[in-house]
Amino acid sequence: MTLFRGAPFPTGVSTVEQIDPTTGGDTPLITGRTDAIGLRPMKTRSATSYLVLQYASAGPFFQGPGLVLRFDDPAGPPTVIASCLSHPTSMTLNEKTRTLYVTEEAGDVVAISFTP
């Protein structure tokens, strides 16, 4: 679950939290993000990587383009998948066509070729 922190939405305070289904407790999984609004786990046989959608790339108050970041290791640095998004709102991955679709506030849908 992503936590989109409050105004003035500073750089580096948004997190991705991991929820324990038994206890309901949460712990940070990915930290140091800016305006994280979406998460897409991608499982393979041996590992899980994560796509994180960020509304903006810097703070305060939504500076810079929206981003899609890939984390192969939640504690490691991300790989930038897309850095051209204008106020993104959600994302989904079509695994058959290997296309990541990102919606934007203006109603646009951005298609990004992607290899999970």
PDB file of C-alpha atoms in Angstrom:
ATOM      1  CA  MET A   1       0.000   0.000   0.000  1.00  0.00           C
ATOM      2  CA  THR A   2       1.337   3.457  -0.860  1.00  0.00           C
ATOM      3  CA  LEU A   3       1.207   6.342   1.597  1.00  0.00           C
ATOM      4  CA  PHE A   4       0.814   9.736  -0.035  1.00  0.00           C
ATOM      5  CA  ARG A   5       1.942  12.166   2.684  1.00  0.00           C
ATOM      6  CA  GLY A   6       0.275  15.542   3.367  1.00  0.00           C
ATOM      7  CA  ALA A   7       0.938  19.122   2.322  1.00  0.00           C
ATOM      8  CA  PRO A   8       3.329  20.486   1.253  1.00  0.00           C
ATOM      9  CA  PHE A   9       4.149  17.005  -0.136  1.00  0.00           C
ATOM     10  CA  PRO A  10       7.933  17.188   0.412  1.00  0.00           C
ATOM     11  CA  THR A  11      10.459  15.079  -1.454  1.00  0.00           C
ATOM     12  CA  GLY A  12      11.307  11.692   0.053  1.00  0.00           C
ATOM     13  CA  VAL A  13       8.593  11.208   2.696  1.00  0.00           C
ATOM     14  CA  SER A  14       6.156   8.959   0.817  1.00  0.00           C
ATOM     15  CA  THR A  15       6.446   5.210   1.468  1.00  0.00           C
ATOM     16  CA  VAL A  16       5.207   1.831   0.340  1.00  0.00           C
ATOM     17  CA  GLU A  17       3.973  -0.176   3.321  1.00  0.00           C
ATOM     18  CA  GLN A  18       3.733  -3.940   3.690  1.00  0.00           C
ATOM     19  CA  ILE A  19       0.594  -5.113   5.520  1.00  0.00           C
ATOM     20  CA  ASP A  20       0.592  -8.295   7.606  1.00  0.00           C
ATOM     21  CA  PRO A  21      -2.701 -10.033   6.703  1.00  0.00           C
ATOM     22  CA  THR A  22      -2.863 -11.790  10.076  1.00  0.00           C
ATOM     23  CA  THR A  23      -2.235  -8.881  12.438  1.00  0.00           C
ATOM     24  CA  GLY A  24      -3.073  -5.905  10.226  1.00  0.00           C
ATOM     25  CA  GLY A  25       0.233  -4.338  11.211  1.00  0.00           C
ATOM     26  CA  ASP A  26       2.234  -2.395   8.683  1.00  0.00           C
ATOM     27  CA  THR A  27       5.962  -1.969   8.105  1.00  0.00           C
ATOM     28  CA  PRO A  28       7.839   0.116   5.537  1.00  0.00           C
ATOM     29  CA  LEU A  29       8.752  -1.841   2.396  1.00  0.00           C
ATOM     30  CA  ILE A  30      10.049   0.964   0.145  1.00  0.00           C
ATOM     31  CA  THR A  31      10.978   4.335   1.622  1.00  0.00           C
ATOM     32  CA  GLY A  32      12.192   7.714   0.421  1.00  0.00           C
ATOM     33  CA  ARG A  33       9.634   8.179  -2.347  1.00  0.00           C
ATOM     34  CA  THR A  34       7.878  11.359  -3.447  1.00  0.00           C
ATOM     35  CA  ASP A  35       4.093  11.279  -3.871  1.00  0.00           C
ATOM     36  CA  ALA A  36       3.774   7.486  -4.348  1.00  0.00           C
ATOM     37  CA  ILE A  37       0.228   6.680  -5.463  1.00  0.00           C
ATOM     38  CA  GLY A  38       0.351   3.208  -7.018  1.00  0.00           C
ATOM     39  CA  LEU A  39       1.973  -0.180  -6.541  1.00  0.00           C
ATOM     40  CA  ARG A  40       2.158  -3.246  -8.788  1.00  0.00           C
ATOM     41  CA  PRO A  41       4.012  -6.313  -7.461  1.00  0.00           C
ATOM     42  CA  MET A  42       5.465  -8.550 -10.175  1.00  0.00           C
ATOM     43  CA  LYS A  43       6.186 -12.114  -9.089  1.00  0.00           C
ATOM     44  CA  THR A  44       8.509 -14.563 -10.783  1.00  0.00           C
ATOM     45  CA  ARG A  45       9.426 -18.039  -9.610  1.00  0.00           C
ATOM     46  CA  SER A  46      12.253 -16.802  -7.424  1.00  0.00           C
ATOM     47  CA  ALA A  47      11.587 -13.147  -6.604  1.00  0.00           C
ATOM     48  CA  THR A  48       9.172 -10.238  -6.460  1.00  0.00           C
ATOM     49  CA  SER A  49       9.901  -6.833  -7.936  1.00  0.00           C
ATOM     50  CA  TYR A  50       7.703  -3.763  -7.580  1.00  0.00           C
ATOM     51  CA  LEU A  51       6.476  -1.019  -9.879  1.00  0.00           C
ATOM     52  CA  VAL A  52       5.783   2.226  -8.022  1.00  0.00           C
ATOM     53  CA  LEU A  53       3.813   5.073  -9.600  1.00  0.00           C
ATOM     54  CA  GLN A  54       4.717   8.557  -8.354  1.00  0.00           C
ATOM     55  CA  TYR A  55       2.435  11.535  -8.969  1.00  0.00           C
ATOM     56  CA  ALA A  56       5.470  13.849  -9.154  1.00  0.00           C
ATOM     57  CA  SER A  57       9.230  13.511  -9.021  1.00  0.00           C
ATOM     58  CA  ALA A  58       9.956  16.292  -6.505  1.00  0.00           C
ATOM     59  CA  GLY A  59       8.315  18.353  -3.812  1.00  0.00           C
ATOM     60  CA  PRO A  60       6.984  20.486  -2.435  1.00  0.00           C
ATOM     61  CA  PHE A  61       3.660  20.714  -4.229  1.00  0.00           C
ATOM     62  CA  PHE A  62       4.097  18.303  -7.120  1.00  0.00           C
ATOM     63  CA  GLN A  63       7.174  19.472  -9.003  1.00  0.00           C
ATOM     64  CA  GLY A  64       8.536  17.592 -11.980  1.00  0.00           C
ATOM     65  CA  PRO A  65       6.985  14.823 -14.041  1.00  0.00           C
ATOM     66  CA  GLY A  66       5.275  11.739 -12.695  1.00  0.00           C
ATOM     67  CA  LEU A  67       7.361   8.580 -12.659  1.00  0.00           C
ATOM     68  CA  VAL A  68       7.094   4.812 -12.903  1.00  0.00           C
ATOM     69  CA  LEU A  69       9.912   3.193 -10.928  1.00  0.00           C
ATOM     70  CA  ARG A  70      10.927  -0.462 -10.757  1.00  0.00           C
ATOM     71  CA  PHE A  71      12.419  -1.903  -7.577  1.00  0.00           C
ATOM     72  CA  ASP A  72      14.027  -5.328  -7.940  1.00  0.00           C
ATOM     73  CA  ASP A  73      15.150  -4.931  -4.312  1.00  0.00           C
ATOM     74  CA  PRO A  74      12.880  -2.819  -2.065  1.00  0.00           C
ATOM     75  CA  ALA A  75      15.949  -1.522  -0.201  1.00  0.00           C
ATOM     76  CA  GLY A  76      17.889  -0.730  -3.374  1.00  0.00           C
ATOM     77  CA  PRO A  77      17.770   2.076  -5.896  1.00  0.00           C
ATOM     78  CA  PRO A  78      14.984   2.049  -8.493  1.00  0.00           C
ATOM     79  CA  THR A  79      15.188   1.805 -12.256  1.00  0.00           C
ATOM     80  CA  VAL A  80      13.223   4.571 -13.971  1.00  0.00           C
ATOM     81  CA  ILE A  81      10.698   3.031 -16.381  1.00  0.00           C
ATOM     82  CA  ALA A  82       8.979   6.312 -17.347  1.00  0.00           C
ATOM     83  CA  SER A  83       9.690   9.942 -16.479  1.00  0.00           C
ATOM     84  CA  CYS A  84       7.306  11.741 -18.827  1.00  0.00           C
ATOM     85  CA  LEU A  85       3.961  11.527 -17.045  1.00  0.00           C
ATOM     86  CA  SER A  86       1.658  14.486 -16.468  1.00  0.00           C
ATOM     87  CA  HIS A  87      -0.281  13.975 -13.235  1.00  0.00           C
ATOM     88  CA  PRO A  88      -0.633  10.171 -13.421  1.00  0.00           C
ATOM     89  CA  THR A  89      -3.533   8.548 -11.593  1.00  0.00           C
ATOM     90  CA  SER A  90      -3.165   4.767 -11.959  1.00  0.00           C
ATOM     91  CA  MET A  91      -1.360   2.001 -13.822  1.00  0.00           C
ATOM     92  CA  THR A  92      -1.949  -1.544 -14.985  1.00  0.00           C
ATOM     93  CA  LEU A  93       0.212  -4.066 -16.799  1.00  0.00           C
ATOM     94  CA  ASN A  94      -0.956  -6.232 -19.699  1.00  0.00           C
ATOM     95  CA  GLU A  95       1.423  -9.159 -19.265  1.00  0.00           C
ATOM     96  CA  LYS A  96       0.527 -10.738 -22.629  1.00  0.00           C
ATOM     97  CA  THR A  97       1.454  -7.675 -24.689  1.00  0.00           C
ATOM     98  CA  ARG A  98       4.074  -6.444 -22.177  1.00  0.00           C
ATOM     99  CA  THR A  99       2.495  -3.010 -22.159  1.00  0.00           C
ATOM    100  CA  LEU A 100       2.188  -0.850 -19.059  1.00  0.00           C
ATOM    101  CA  TYR A 101      -0.781   1.529 -19.220  1.00  0.00           C
ATOM    102  CA  VAL A 102      -0.755   4.692 -17.121  1.00  0.00           C
ATOM    103  CA  THR A 103      -3.761   7.016 -16.890  1.00  0.00           C
ATOM    104  CA  GLU A 104      -3.351  10.759 -16.409  1.00  0.00           C
ATOM    105  CA  GLU A 105      -5.668  13.392 -14.889  1.00  0.00           C
ATOM    106  CA  ALA A 106      -6.364  14.965 -18.297  1.00  0.00           C
ATOM    107  CA  GLY A 107      -7.886  11.676 -19.456  1.00  0.00           C
ATOM    108  CA  ASP A 108      -4.919  10.461 -21.471  1.00  0.00           C
ATOM    109  CA  VAL A 109      -3.685   6.881 -21.375  1.00  0.00           C
ATOM    110  CA  VAL A 110       0.055   6.420 -21.852  1.00  0.00           C
ATOM    111  CA  ALA A 111       1.205   3.033 -23.204  1.00  0.00           C
ATOM    112  CA  ILE A 112       4.736   2.010 -22.271  1.00  0.00           C
ATOM    113  CA  SER A 113       6.430  -1.072 -23.748  1.00  0.00           C
ATOM    114  CA  PHE A 114       7.730  -3.000 -20.796  1.00  0.00           C
ATOM    115  CA  THR A 115       9.493  -6.265 -20.078  1.00  0.00           C
ATOM    116  CA  PRO A 116       8.631  -7.507 -16.582  1.00  0.00           C
TER     117      PRO A 116
END
